[in-house]
Short mmCIF file of C-alpha atoms in Angstrom, two decimals:
data_model
loop_
_atom_site.label_atom_id
_atom_site.label_comp_id
_atom_site.label_asym_id
_atom_site.label_seq_id
_atom_site.Cartn_x
_atom_site.Cartn_y
_atom_site.Cartn_z
CA MET P 72 -105.73 -12.57 -183.62
CA LEU P 73 -103.43 -14.81 -181.61
CA THR P 74 -100.42 -13.85 -179.57
CA ARG P 75 -97.03 -15.24 -180.43
CA SER P 76 -97.09 -17.63 -177.46
CA GLU P 77 -100.56 -18.89 -178.42
CA GLN P 78 -99.35 -19.55 -181.95
CA GLN P 79 -96.32 -21.42 -180.64
CA ARG P 80 -98.47 -23.55 -178.34
CA GLY P 81 -100.93 -24.27 -181.15
CA LEU P 82 -98.19 -25.34 -183.56
CA ALA P 83 -96.50 -27.42 -180.86
CA GLY P 84 -99.76 -29.23 -180.20
CA GLY P 85 -100.20 -29.97 -183.90
CA VAL P 86 -96.64 -31.25 -184.27
CA ALA P 87 -97.09 -33.47 -181.20
CA ALA P 88 -100.35 -34.87 -182.60
CA LEU P 89 -98.71 -35.56 -185.97
CA THR P 90 -95.79 -37.27 -184.23
CA VAL P 91 -98.12 -39.63 -182.38
CA ILE P 92 -100.09 -40.46 -185.53
CA ALA P 93 -96.92 -40.98 -187.57
CA LEU P 94 -95.50 -43.26 -184.89
CA LEU P 95 -98.66 -45.37 -184.76
CA VAL P 96 -99.02 -45.67 -188.54
CA LEU P 97 -95.55 -45.49 -190.06
CA VAL P 98 -93.79 -47.86 -187.64
CA PRO P 99 -95.96 -50.88 -188.50
CA VAL P 100 -95.83 -50.02 -192.21
CA ALA P 101 -92.03 -49.78 -192.04
CA VAL P 102 -91.88 -53.14 -190.29
CA LEU P 103 -94.10 -54.71 -192.94
CA LEU P 104 -91.84 -53.34 -195.68
CA ALA P 105 -88.68 -54.42 -193.85
CA PHE P 106 -89.88 -57.98 -193.39
CA ALA P 107 -91.57 -58.27 -196.77
CA PRO P 108 -90.82 -61.66 -198.33
CA THR P 109 -88.26 -61.49 -201.12
CA GLY P 110 -90.63 -63.26 -203.47
CA LEU P 111 -93.03 -60.35 -203.25
CA VAL P 112 -90.94 -58.29 -205.61
CA GLN P 113 -90.68 -61.08 -208.18
CA GLY P 114 -94.37 -61.82 -207.79
CA SER P 115 -93.89 -65.39 -206.60
CA VAL P 116 -95.95 -64.68 -203.47
CA VAL P 117 -98.85 -63.42 -205.58
CA ASP P 118 -100.36 -66.79 -206.42
CA ASP P 119 -103.79 -67.74 -207.67
CA TYR P 120 -105.26 -67.68 -204.15
CA THR P 121 -103.99 -64.16 -203.52
CA LEU P 122 -105.40 -62.98 -206.83
CA SER P 123 -108.73 -64.57 -205.95
CA LEU P 124 -108.73 -62.63 -202.66
CA LEU P 125 -108.11 -59.40 -204.56
CA ARG P 126 -110.84 -60.31 -207.06
CA VAL P 127 -113.38 -61.04 -204.31
CA THR P 128 -112.46 -57.84 -202.45
CA LEU P 129 -113.03 -55.65 -205.50
CA LEU P 130 -116.05 -57.63 -206.73
CA GLN P 131 -118.00 -57.45 -203.47
CA ALA P 132 -117.12 -53.77 -203.08
CA THR P 133 -118.27 -53.01 -206.62
CA LEU P 134 -121.53 -54.95 -206.31
CA SER P 135 -122.25 -53.54 -202.85
CA THR P 136 -121.71 -49.99 -204.09
CA ALA P 137 -123.88 -50.51 -207.16
CA LEU P 138 -126.71 -52.13 -205.17
CA SER P 139 -126.61 -49.49 -202.44
CA LEU P 140 -126.81 -46.63 -204.95
CA CYS P 141 -129.45 -48.26 -207.16
CA LEU P 142 -131.70 -49.04 -204.18
CA ALA P 143 -131.10 -45.69 -202.49
CA LEU P 144 -132.03 -43.69 -205.60
CA PRO P 145 -135.79 -44.49 -205.63
CA VAL P 146 -135.96 -44.12 -201.84
CA ALA P 147 -134.39 -40.66 -201.96
CA LEU P 148 -136.64 -39.60 -204.86
CA ALA P 149 -139.75 -40.82 -203.04
CA LEU P 150 -138.81 -39.12 -199.77
CA ALA P 151 -138.07 -35.88 -201.64
CA ARG P 152 -141.47 -35.96 -203.40
CA GLN P 153 -143.53 -36.94 -200.36
CA THR P 154 -142.56 -34.28 -197.85
CA LYS P 155 -145.71 -34.87 -195.80
CA PHE P 156 -145.48 -38.66 -195.67
CA PRO P 157 -146.43 -39.87 -192.15
CA GLY P 158 -143.32 -40.60 -190.10
CA ARG P 159 -140.99 -39.26 -192.79
CA ILE P 160 -138.77 -37.37 -190.37
CA TRP P 161 -138.46 -40.45 -188.13
CA LEU P 162 -137.48 -42.61 -191.09
CA VAL P 163 -134.78 -40.12 -192.06
CA ARG P 164 -133.53 -40.16 -188.47
CA LEU P 165 -133.71 -43.95 -188.42
CA MET P 166 -131.30 -44.00 -191.36
CA ALA P 167 -128.61 -42.62 -189.07
CA VAL P 168 -128.84 -45.68 -186.82
CA PRO P 169 -127.07 -48.26 -189.07
CA MET P 170 -124.20 -45.79 -189.57
CA GLY P 171 -123.60 -45.68 -185.81
CA LEU P 172 -124.58 -49.25 -185.04
CA PRO P 173 -121.74 -51.67 -184.19
CA VAL P 174 -121.28 -53.79 -187.28
CA LEU P 175 -121.38 -57.05 -185.34
CA ILE P 176 -124.81 -56.23 -183.91
CA GLY P 177 -126.15 -55.36 -187.35
CA ALA P 178 -124.85 -58.67 -188.67
CA LEU P 179 -126.68 -60.54 -185.90
CA GLY P 180 -129.91 -58.71 -186.75
CA LEU P 181 -129.55 -59.63 -190.42
CA ILE P 182 -128.92 -63.28 -189.52
CA GLY P 183 -132.14 -63.20 -187.53
CA ILE P 184 -134.00 -62.03 -190.63
CA PHE P 185 -132.19 -63.74 -193.53
CA GLY P 186 -130.46 -66.65 -191.73
CA ARG P 187 -131.46 -70.28 -192.21
CA GLN P 188 -133.86 -70.02 -189.28
CA GLY P 189 -134.70 -66.39 -190.01
CA LEU P 190 -138.06 -64.86 -190.74
CA VAL P 191 -137.61 -64.64 -194.51
CA ASN P 192 -136.51 -68.25 -194.96
CA LYS P 193 -139.30 -69.54 -192.72
CA ALA P 194 -141.79 -67.63 -194.86
CA LEU P 195 -140.26 -69.01 -198.07
CA GLN P 196 -140.29 -72.55 -196.68
CA ALA P 197 -143.95 -72.11 -195.75
CA LEU P 198 -144.59 -71.27 -199.40
CA GLY P 199 -142.95 -74.54 -200.44
CA LEU P 200 -139.59 -73.22 -201.64
CA GLU P 201 -136.82 -75.75 -200.98
CA GLN P 202 -133.76 -73.50 -201.35
CA PRO P 203 -134.11 -70.57 -198.97
CA ILE P 204 -131.89 -67.50 -199.05
CA SER P 205 -128.39 -67.98 -197.67
CA ILE P 206 -127.03 -65.17 -195.53
CA TYR P 207 -123.54 -66.65 -195.73
CA GLY P 208 -121.25 -66.06 -198.68
CA LEU P 209 -121.28 -63.27 -201.23
CA SER P 210 -125.06 -62.81 -201.05
CA GLY P 211 -124.94 -62.26 -197.28
CA ILE P 212 -122.06 -59.78 -197.60
CA LEU P 213 -124.02 -57.82 -200.21
CA ILE P 214 -127.19 -57.75 -198.08
CA ALA P 215 -125.22 -56.55 -195.07
CA HIS P 216 -123.37 -53.87 -197.00
CA VAL P 217 -126.63 -52.61 -198.48
CA PHE P 218 -128.16 -52.51 -194.98
CA PHE P 219 -125.33 -50.29 -193.73
CA ASN P 220 -124.74 -48.17 -196.85
CA LEU P 221 -128.22 -47.66 -198.30
CA PRO P 222 -129.10 -45.19 -195.50
CA LEU P 223 -125.87 -43.29 -196.10
CA ALA P 224 -126.50 -43.00 -199.85
CA THR P 225 -130.16 -42.09 -199.32
CA ARG P 226 -129.36 -39.29 -196.88
CA MET P 227 -126.73 -37.78 -199.18
CA MET P 228 -129.03 -37.94 -202.22
CA LEU P 229 -131.97 -36.56 -200.25
CA ALA P 230 -129.86 -33.65 -199.05
CA ALA P 231 -128.93 -32.82 -202.66
CA LEU P 232 -132.60 -32.83 -203.72
CA GLU P 233 -133.73 -30.73 -200.77
CA ARG P 234 -131.17 -28.06 -201.60
CA LEU P 235 -132.97 -27.31 -204.87
CA PRO P 236 -134.96 -24.06 -204.64
CA GLN P 237 -138.76 -24.00 -204.63
CA GLU P 238 -138.77 -22.17 -207.97
CA TYR P 239 -137.59 -25.32 -209.71
CA TRP P 240 -140.71 -27.23 -208.68
CA ARG P 241 -143.02 -24.33 -209.51
CA LEU P 242 -141.46 -24.11 -212.96
CA THR P 243 -141.76 -27.86 -213.62
CA ALA P 244 -145.43 -27.68 -212.61
CA SER P 245 -146.14 -24.64 -214.81
CA LEU P 246 -144.46 -26.38 -217.76
CA GLY P 247 -146.45 -29.55 -217.14
CA MET P 248 -143.32 -31.69 -217.01
CA ARG P 249 -143.82 -35.41 -216.43
CA ARG P 250 -141.88 -37.43 -213.88
CA LEU P 251 -139.33 -38.71 -216.39
CA SER P 252 -138.67 -35.20 -217.64
CA ILE P 253 -138.26 -33.91 -214.07
CA LEU P 254 -135.92 -36.79 -213.33
CA ARG P 255 -133.84 -36.09 -216.42
CA HIS P 256 -133.66 -32.28 -216.32
CA VAL P 257 -133.90 -31.44 -212.59
CA GLU P 258 -133.27 -34.35 -210.23
CA LEU P 259 -130.44 -36.22 -211.95
CA PRO P 260 -128.24 -33.10 -212.41
CA ALA P 261 -128.62 -32.40 -208.68
CA LEU P 262 -127.91 -36.01 -207.74
CA MET P 263 -124.82 -36.19 -209.94
CA ARG P 264 -123.19 -33.61 -207.65
CA VAL P 265 -123.13 -36.14 -204.80
CA ILE P 266 -123.24 -39.58 -206.45
CA PRO P 267 -119.52 -39.77 -207.44
CA ALA P 268 -118.30 -38.90 -203.94
CA THR P 269 -120.96 -41.11 -202.34
CA SER P 270 -120.07 -44.08 -204.51
CA GLY P 271 -116.37 -43.59 -203.79
CA LEU P 272 -116.97 -43.45 -200.04
CA ILE P 273 -119.16 -46.58 -200.07
CA PHE P 274 -116.67 -48.45 -202.25
CA MET P 275 -113.89 -47.59 -199.79
CA LEU P 276 -115.97 -48.74 -196.81
CA CYS P 277 -116.85 -52.02 -198.54
CA ALA P 278 -113.31 -52.71 -199.80
CA THR P 279 -111.96 -52.40 -196.23
CA SER P 280 -114.88 -54.18 -194.59
CA PHE P 281 -113.70 -56.75 -192.04
CA THR P 282 -116.33 -57.72 -189.48
CA LEU P 283 -119.15 -58.35 -191.96
CA VAL P 284 -116.95 -60.52 -194.17
CA LEU P 285 -115.58 -62.38 -191.15
CA VAL P 286 -119.07 -63.15 -189.81
CA LEU P 287 -120.98 -63.65 -193.07
CA GLY P 288 -118.23 -64.70 -195.51
CA GLY P 289 -118.92 -68.38 -194.98
CA GLY P 290 -115.66 -69.73 -196.43
CA PRO P 291 -112.70 -69.15 -198.76
CA ALA P 292 -114.93 -68.36 -201.75
CA ALA P 293 -115.99 -65.05 -200.18
CA THR P 294 -112.86 -64.15 -198.23
CA THR P 295 -111.37 -60.70 -198.72
CA LEU P 296 -107.84 -59.44 -198.19
CA GLU P 297 -108.45 -58.14 -194.66
CA VAL P 298 -110.04 -61.35 -193.44
CA ALA P 299 -107.28 -63.39 -195.10
CA ILE P 300 -104.66 -61.33 -193.21
CA TYR P 301 -106.43 -62.11 -189.94
CA GLN P 302 -106.77 -65.82 -190.74
CA THR P 303 -103.17 -66.09 -191.92
CA LEU P 304 -101.82 -64.57 -188.73
CA ARG P 305 -104.32 -65.91 -186.19
CA PHE P 306 -104.82 -69.49 -187.41
CA ASP P 307 -101.98 -70.36 -189.83
CA PHE P 308 -99.37 -68.10 -188.20
CA ASP P 309 -97.64 -67.46 -191.51
CA PRO P 310 -96.07 -63.98 -191.07
CA PRO P 311 -94.52 -63.78 -194.59
CA ARG P 312 -97.88 -64.35 -196.25
CA ALA P 313 -99.60 -61.99 -193.81
CA ILE P 314 -97.05 -59.31 -194.70
CA ALA P 315 -97.59 -59.86 -198.42
CA LEU P 316 -101.36 -59.61 -198.03
CA ALA P 317 -101.06 -56.52 -195.82
CA LEU P 318 -98.88 -54.75 -198.38
CA MET P 319 -101.34 -55.69 -201.11
CA GLN P 320 -104.17 -54.26 -198.99
CA ILE P 321 -102.22 -51.00 -198.58
CA ALA P 322 -101.65 -50.86 -202.33
CA VAL P 323 -105.38 -51.37 -202.98
CA THR P 324 -106.47 -48.67 -200.50
CA THR P 325 -103.83 -46.29 -201.89
CA VAL P 326 -105.19 -46.68 -205.42
CA ILE P 327 -108.76 -46.22 -204.16
CA LEU P 328 -107.84 -43.06 -202.22
CA LEU P 329 -106.06 -41.62 -205.26
CA CYS P 330 -109.14 -42.31 -207.37
CA LEU P 331 -111.36 -40.71 -204.68
CA ASN P 332 -109.27 -37.55 -204.84
CA LEU P 333 -110.04 -37.32 -208.55
CA LEU P 334 -113.79 -37.39 -207.91
CA PRO P 335 -115.67 -34.13 -207.33
CA LYS P 336 -116.24 -33.42 -203.64
CA ALA P 337 -119.76 -33.81 -202.29
CA GLU P 338 -121.47 -30.64 -201.22
CA ASP P 339 -122.78 -30.12 -197.70
CA THR P 340 -124.69 -33.26 -196.77
CA ALA P 341 -126.85 -31.87 -193.99
CA VAL P 342 -130.16 -33.61 -194.47
CA GLY P 343 -133.18 -31.48 -194.94
CA GLU P 344 -131.76 -28.15 -193.88
CA GLY P 345 -135.32 -27.41 -192.82
CA ARG P 346 -136.42 -26.75 -196.41
CA LEU P 347 -139.22 -29.17 -197.25
CA TRP P 348 -140.56 -27.61 -200.43
CA SER P 349 -143.98 -28.61 -201.63
CA ARG P 350 -143.66 -30.87 -204.68
CA TYR P 351 -146.37 -30.69 -207.33
CA ASP P 352 -145.23 -33.87 -209.10
CA GLY P 353 -146.03 -36.08 -206.11
CA ARG P 354 -149.71 -35.30 -205.67
CA SER P 355 -151.33 -37.77 -208.05
CA ARG P 356 -152.72 -41.00 -206.65
CA LEU P 357 -150.27 -43.07 -208.69
CA ALA P 358 -147.28 -41.04 -207.46
CA ARG P 359 -148.39 -41.21 -203.83
CA SER P 360 -149.03 -44.95 -204.03
CA SER P 361 -145.75 -45.86 -205.74
CA ASP P 362 -143.73 -43.60 -203.44
CA ALA P 363 -145.46 -45.04 -200.37
CA ILE P 364 -144.56 -48.58 -201.45
CA VAL P 365 -140.91 -47.64 -201.95
CA ILE P 366 -140.70 -45.83 -198.58
CA LEU P 367 -142.42 -48.65 -196.70
CA LEU P 368 -140.15 -51.29 -198.27
CA ALA P 369 -137.07 -49.30 -197.29
CA ALA P 370 -138.41 -48.78 -193.77
CA THR P 371 -139.15 -52.50 -193.42
CA PHE P 372 -135.67 -53.44 -194.63
CA LEU P 373 -134.11 -51.17 -192.02
CA ILE P 374 -136.46 -51.76 -189.10
CA LEU P 375 -136.73 -55.56 -189.19
CA PRO P 376 -133.06 -56.34 -188.33
CA LEU P 377 -133.10 -53.69 -185.58
CA ALA P 378 -136.31 -55.10 -184.16
CA MET P 379 -134.87 -58.61 -184.37
CA ILE P 380 -131.88 -57.53 -182.27
CA LEU P 381 -134.25 -56.24 -179.60
CA VAL P 382 -136.58 -59.25 -179.65
CA SER P 383 -133.78 -61.86 -179.70
CA GLY P 384 -131.84 -60.03 -177.03
CA LEU P 385 -134.82 -59.79 -174.70
CA SER P 386 -135.45 -63.51 -175.21
CA ALA P 387 -132.02 -64.33 -173.81
CA ASP P 388 -131.37 -64.84 -170.10
CA LEU P 389 -130.04 -61.32 -169.57
CA GLU P 390 -129.85 -61.63 -165.80
CA ARG P 391 -127.57 -64.65 -166.03
CA LEU P 392 -125.44 -63.02 -168.73
CA VAL P 393 -124.96 -59.83 -166.71
CA LEU P 394 -123.80 -61.85 -163.71
CA GLU P 395 -121.32 -63.90 -165.77
CA PRO P 396 -117.67 -63.13 -164.81
CA ASP P 397 -116.74 -63.06 -168.51
CA PHE P 398 -119.29 -60.31 -169.17
CA ARG P 399 -118.09 -58.15 -166.30
CA GLN P 400 -114.48 -58.60 -167.39
CA ALA P 401 -115.35 -57.83 -171.03
CA LEU P 402 -117.40 -54.77 -170.05
CA LEU P 403 -114.63 -53.36 -167.85
CA THR P 404 -111.99 -54.01 -170.53
CA SER P 405 -114.12 -52.51 -173.30
CA LEU P 406 -114.94 -49.38 -171.28
CA SER P 407 -111.29 -48.87 -170.31
CA ILE P 408 -110.09 -49.24 -173.90
CA ALA P 409 -112.92 -47.07 -175.22
CA PHE P 410 -112.21 -44.27 -172.76
CA CYS P 411 -108.48 -44.27 -173.56
CA ALA P 412 -109.22 -44.31 -177.30
CA GLY P 413 -111.88 -41.59 -177.07
CA ALA P 414 -109.92 -39.28 -174.79
CA SER P 415 -106.76 -39.56 -176.88
CA ALA P 416 -108.74 -39.03 -180.11
CA VAL P 417 -110.30 -35.83 -178.72
CA THR P 418 -106.92 -34.59 -177.45
CA ILE P 419 -105.19 -35.23 -180.76
CA GLY P 420 -108.15 -33.77 -182.65
CA PHE P 421 -107.86 -30.53 -180.66
CA GLY P 422 -104.14 -30.46 -181.40
CA ILE P 423 -104.63 -30.88 -185.15
CA ILE P 424 -107.41 -28.32 -185.43
CA GLY P 425 -105.60 -25.83 -183.19
CA ALA P 426 -102.45 -25.97 -185.32
CA ASP P 427 -104.49 -25.70 -188.51
CA HIS P 428 -106.24 -22.64 -187.08
CA VAL P 429 -102.89 -21.03 -186.27
CA LEU P 430 -101.69 -21.60 -189.85
CA SER P 431 -104.87 -20.07 -191.24
CA VAL P 432 -104.44 -16.99 -189.02
CA ARG P 433 -100.76 -16.49 -189.82
CA ARG P 434 -101.35 -16.83 -193.58
CA THR P 435 -97.67 -17.44 -194.22
CA SER P 436 -96.62 -19.26 -197.35
CA SER P 437 -93.31 -20.67 -196.16
CA ARG P 438 -92.41 -24.18 -197.20
CA ALA P 439 -92.53 -25.44 -193.62
CA SER P 440 -96.03 -24.03 -193.14
CA ARG P 441 -97.25 -25.65 -196.36
CA VAL P 442 -95.77 -29.01 -195.37
CA LEU P 443 -97.27 -28.79 -191.89
CA GLY P 444 -100.67 -27.76 -193.27
CA SER P 445 -100.71 -30.62 -195.76
CA SER P 446 -99.67 -33.08 -193.05
CA LEU P 447 -102.44 -31.87 -190.74
CA SER P 448 -105.03 -32.25 -193.52
CA ALA P 449 -103.87 -35.78 -194.35
CA ALA P 450 -103.41 -36.99 -190.77
CA SER P 451 -106.93 -38.22 -190.21
CA SER P 452 -106.94 -40.05 -193.57
CA LEU P 453 -103.99 -42.28 -192.71
CA VAL P 454 -106.26 -44.81 -191.04
CA LEU P 455 -108.13 -45.16 -194.34
CA LEU P 456 -104.82 -45.81 -196.09
CA VAL P 457 -103.75 -48.43 -193.54
CA PRO P 458 -106.79 -50.38 -192.26
CA PRO P 459 -106.92 -51.52 -188.60
CA VAL P 460 -106.13 -55.16 -189.36
CA VAL P 461 -103.02 -54.12 -191.30
CA LEU P 462 -101.96 -51.83 -188.44
CA GLY P 463 -102.49 -54.66 -185.98
CA THR P 464 -100.42 -57.01 -188.14
CA GLY P 465 -97.55 -54.54 -188.31
CA TRP P 466 -97.56 -53.90 -184.57
CA PHE P 467 -97.87 -57.63 -183.84
CA LEU P 468 -94.70 -58.29 -185.84
CA SER P 469 -92.98 -55.23 -184.36
CA LEU P 470 -93.52 -56.27 -180.75
CA ARG P 471 -92.87 -59.99 -181.04
CA PRO P 472 -89.12 -59.61 -180.33
CA PHE P 473 -89.91 -57.80 -177.08
CA GLY P 474 -91.91 -60.59 -175.48
CA ASP P 475 -95.55 -61.58 -175.18
CA VAL P 476 -97.57 -59.41 -177.55
CA ASN P 477 -100.66 -59.84 -175.37
CA PHE P 478 -98.99 -57.62 -172.76
CA PHE P 479 -99.16 -54.70 -175.20
CA ALA P 480 -102.58 -55.64 -176.63
CA PRO P 481 -104.84 -53.24 -174.61
CA ALA P 482 -102.68 -50.24 -175.50
CA LEU P 483 -102.49 -51.30 -179.16
CA ILE P 484 -106.25 -51.77 -179.44
CA ALA P 485 -106.87 -48.38 -177.82
CA ALA P 486 -104.36 -46.72 -180.19
CA ILE P 487 -105.87 -48.31 -183.30
CA ASN P 488 -109.39 -47.42 -182.16
CA MET P 489 -108.19 -43.86 -181.58
CA LEU P 490 -107.01 -43.66 -185.18
CA MET P 491 -110.34 -45.05 -186.40
CA ALA P 492 -112.30 -42.49 -184.39
CA LEU P 493 -110.11 -39.51 -185.28
CA PRO P 494 -111.88 -38.55 -188.57
CA PHE P 495 -115.27 -38.54 -186.79
CA VAL P 496 -113.91 -36.60 -183.83
CA ILE P 497 -112.45 -33.92 -186.08
CA ARG P 498 -115.70 -33.69 -188.01
CA VAL P 499 -117.59 -33.06 -184.74
CA ILE P 500 -115.31 -30.55 -183.03
CA GLU P 501 -113.79 -28.67 -185.98
CA PRO P 502 -116.86 -26.52 -186.82
CA ALA P 503 -117.31 -25.65 -183.14
CA ILE P 504 -113.67 -24.65 -182.67
CA ARG P 505 -113.55 -22.55 -185.84
CA ALA P 506 -116.84 -20.77 -185.07
CA HIS P 507 -115.76 -20.13 -181.48
CA ALA P 508 -112.36 -18.80 -182.58
CA ALA P 509 -113.95 -16.47 -185.13
CA GLN P 510 -116.16 -15.00 -182.39
CA THR P 511 -113.64 -14.68 -179.57
CA ASP P 512 -110.07 -14.35 -180.93
CA ARG P 513 -110.25 -10.61 -181.54
CA LEU P 514 -112.03 -9.86 -178.25
CA CYS P 515 -109.60 -11.98 -176.19
CA ALA P 516 -106.64 -10.27 -177.84
CA HIS P 517 -108.17 -6.88 -177.06
CA LEU P 518 -108.67 -7.86 -173.39
CA GLY P 519 -105.24 -9.49 -173.14
CA LEU P 520 -106.84 -12.78 -172.16
CA THR P 521 -104.49 -15.63 -173.07
CA GLY P 522 -103.27 -19.02 -171.92
CA TRP P 523 -104.95 -20.90 -169.09
CA ALA P 524 -107.18 -17.95 -168.18
CA ARG P 525 -108.66 -17.81 -171.68
CA PHE P 526 -109.11 -21.58 -171.78
CA ARG P 527 -110.88 -21.66 -168.38
CA ILE P 528 -113.11 -18.60 -168.84
CA VAL P 529 -113.78 -18.41 -172.59
CA ASP P 530 -112.96 -21.64 -174.42
CA TRP P 531 -113.88 -24.55 -172.17
CA PRO P 532 -117.47 -23.50 -171.30
CA VAL P 533 -118.28 -23.36 -175.03
CA LEU P 534 -116.19 -26.27 -176.30
CA PHE P 535 -117.07 -28.67 -173.47
CA ARG P 536 -120.28 -29.84 -175.17
CA PRO P 537 -118.71 -30.59 -178.60
CA ALA P 538 -115.80 -32.30 -176.84
CA LEU P 539 -118.21 -34.49 -174.85
CA THR P 540 -120.15 -35.35 -178.00
CA ALA P 541 -116.94 -36.32 -179.82
CA LEU P 542 -115.77 -38.35 -176.81
CA SER P 543 -119.05 -40.27 -176.58
CA PHE P 544 -119.10 -41.03 -180.32
CA ALA P 545 -115.47 -42.15 -180.23
CA MET P 546 -116.15 -44.39 -177.22
CA ALA P 547 -119.23 -45.90 -178.91
CA LEU P 548 -117.18 -46.58 -182.04
CA SER P 549 -114.42 -48.20 -180.02
CA LEU P 550 -116.87 -50.29 -177.99
CA GLY P 551 -118.33 -51.85 -181.14
CA ASP P 552 -115.07 -52.51 -182.96
CA LEU P 553 -114.02 -56.06 -183.71
CA GLY P 554 -111.28 -55.41 -186.28
CA ALA P 555 -108.50 -54.39 -183.91
CA VAL P 556 -109.65 -56.77 -181.20
CA ALA P 557 -109.70 -59.85 -183.41
CA LEU P 558 -105.92 -60.18 -183.64
CA PHE P 559 -105.18 -59.72 -179.95
CA SER P 560 -108.14 -61.13 -178.00
CA SER P 561 -107.55 -64.03 -175.65
CA GLN P 562 -108.92 -65.44 -172.43
CA ASP P 563 -107.06 -62.68 -170.59
CA LEU P 564 -108.31 -59.90 -172.88
CA LEU P 565 -112.04 -60.24 -173.41
CA THR P 566 -114.03 -57.39 -174.93
CA LEU P 567 -117.76 -57.18 -175.56
CA PRO P 568 -117.55 -57.58 -179.37
CA TRP P 569 -115.23 -60.57 -178.97
CA LEU P 570 -117.61 -62.07 -176.40
CA VAL P 571 -120.46 -61.78 -178.94
CA TYR P 572 -118.33 -63.25 -181.74
CA SER P 573 -116.98 -66.12 -179.64
CA SER P 574 -120.52 -66.96 -178.48
CA MET P 575 -121.61 -67.13 -182.12
CA GLY P 576 -118.61 -69.32 -182.95
CA SER P 577 -119.49 -71.79 -180.19
CA TYR P 578 -123.14 -71.91 -181.36
CA ARG P 579 -124.46 -70.20 -178.20
CA THR P 580 -126.79 -68.10 -180.31
CA ALA P 581 -129.06 -67.01 -177.47
CA ASP P 582 -126.08 -65.80 -175.45
CA ALA P 583 -124.73 -63.96 -178.50
CA ASP P 584 -128.09 -62.21 -178.97
CA GLY P 585 -128.16 -61.22 -175.31
CA TYR P 586 -124.59 -59.92 -175.34
CA ALA P 587 -125.33 -58.04 -178.57
CA LEU P 588 -128.32 -56.31 -176.99
CA LEU P 589 -126.26 -55.37 -173.94
CA LEU P 590 -123.48 -54.04 -176.17
CA GLY P 591 -126.00 -52.06 -178.20
CA MET P 592 -127.49 -50.57 -175.02
CA VAL P 593 -124.07 -49.47 -173.81
CA CYS P 594 -123.28 -47.84 -177.19
CA LEU P 595 -126.72 -46.21 -177.29
CA GLY P 596 -126.17 -44.89 -173.78
CA PHE P 597 -122.93 -43.20 -174.81
CA THR P 598 -124.58 -41.75 -177.92
CA ILE P 599 -127.43 -40.29 -175.84
CA LEU P 600 -124.98 -39.00 -173.25
CA GLY P 601 -123.03 -37.18 -175.95
CA THR P 602 -126.08 -35.47 -177.43
CA VAL P 603 -127.82 -34.47 -174.17
CA GLY P 604 -128.15 -30.72 -174.05
CA ASN P 605 -127.24 -30.12 -177.72
CA ARG P 606 -130.79 -29.10 -178.63
CA ARG P 607 -130.99 -26.76 -175.62
CA GLN P 608 -127.60 -25.30 -176.51
CA ARG P 609 -128.72 -24.57 -180.08
#
């Protein structure tokens, strides 16, 4: 129950949030369309090189998705069978780390393991093999995508298996079903409820991957559309071709999003839900041994790059790096941009959810309400439709007539990072706002508590913790981003990810490892800050 003035304020906040998002997304897209080369329509701009970029983009996304799912399947099955495996809960928690880890840091860890001087290649050379594994090129991109997406797929599959009731496993044991029969009649039907949505999500993430391809691509043979846009604008300065590639990228992501909407939605993906049923099919010695091997291999694959980041970073001269003027400048710039991005993402997230809550309370079916509701639902997905590099390209071309683009760069990077963080922010604060509103709306209306008084006494004490969590996650995401920074960074605008990347480019590997560790510690600090007190609050 909301008063008329509360409804008006809620709708006004939603409209303001939509206006900001539309301005940030539609203006660059309109500029790209307005300055699109005339040959784009006739197809003369789409040459063999452009088609090869599209082919590589879709190929690496397809292979990465297939590998991630195929490797995650046995890991999820083994974890579901071995509910009492030592350290199981810590491994499941560890799988959340790559999803929140800055991509650039993960890439450095993988180079330390699979690079030419990495642990794997040194071991292979010791065995007399002359052609070690190459981390650069398509193989490196696939390894990196599997490192980041295997945990995501495993957690979603494991959640689907753990939702099955205990009676299923008792029945399979009483019927004497073998593992293949259980897989066919029990586990696969449960997994098929999440695999389509999971595969679609991973394909989308891989098709719009920028940092991993930029760092590990290794040359034109493994360049994707997003990296080609960056190279065309940053090195070749060929705006017509950059526009053509950006529009092609938008077309690709549009088709992918339309296909994703056709897939069945994944059910709740909360891992575990506290229901670790005893499994009778995992008690034989063969089952325990095979499952242990699978779990240990997965744990090794995930832990080694993370451990390499820590070891390599500690080996660097951290004291000298911290005292470097470039580091202090990059840290201050990154924190300023991250705070602006995080605070604006939380503010806009509150506006979107508040307006959506008002529409759900009013339950009106007018055309304007339906349009506004649909716009609010689609707002956070716009950044998926228009990737950060494409947004940066559009804004770069938009602002060129007004002077030096570098003058606007900090604000642009913060705005693009805000759009990137918005889906995560909404996912964090939306359940809290809806639950709080369901508990307090009727009571506040009965007491006549509205406006600032309600916000100060009732809302803020409860919503402060979710807002802080969302802010810290958004800031950590912004701190680790290289996509938006890549187009605008210069000597006057240094950020921590660009400092790591430029150190790698100038072959100062030790410095890059040290900066990566420092960046990871800052991101970890924000993550811990955002979750402090959550357990006590529950």
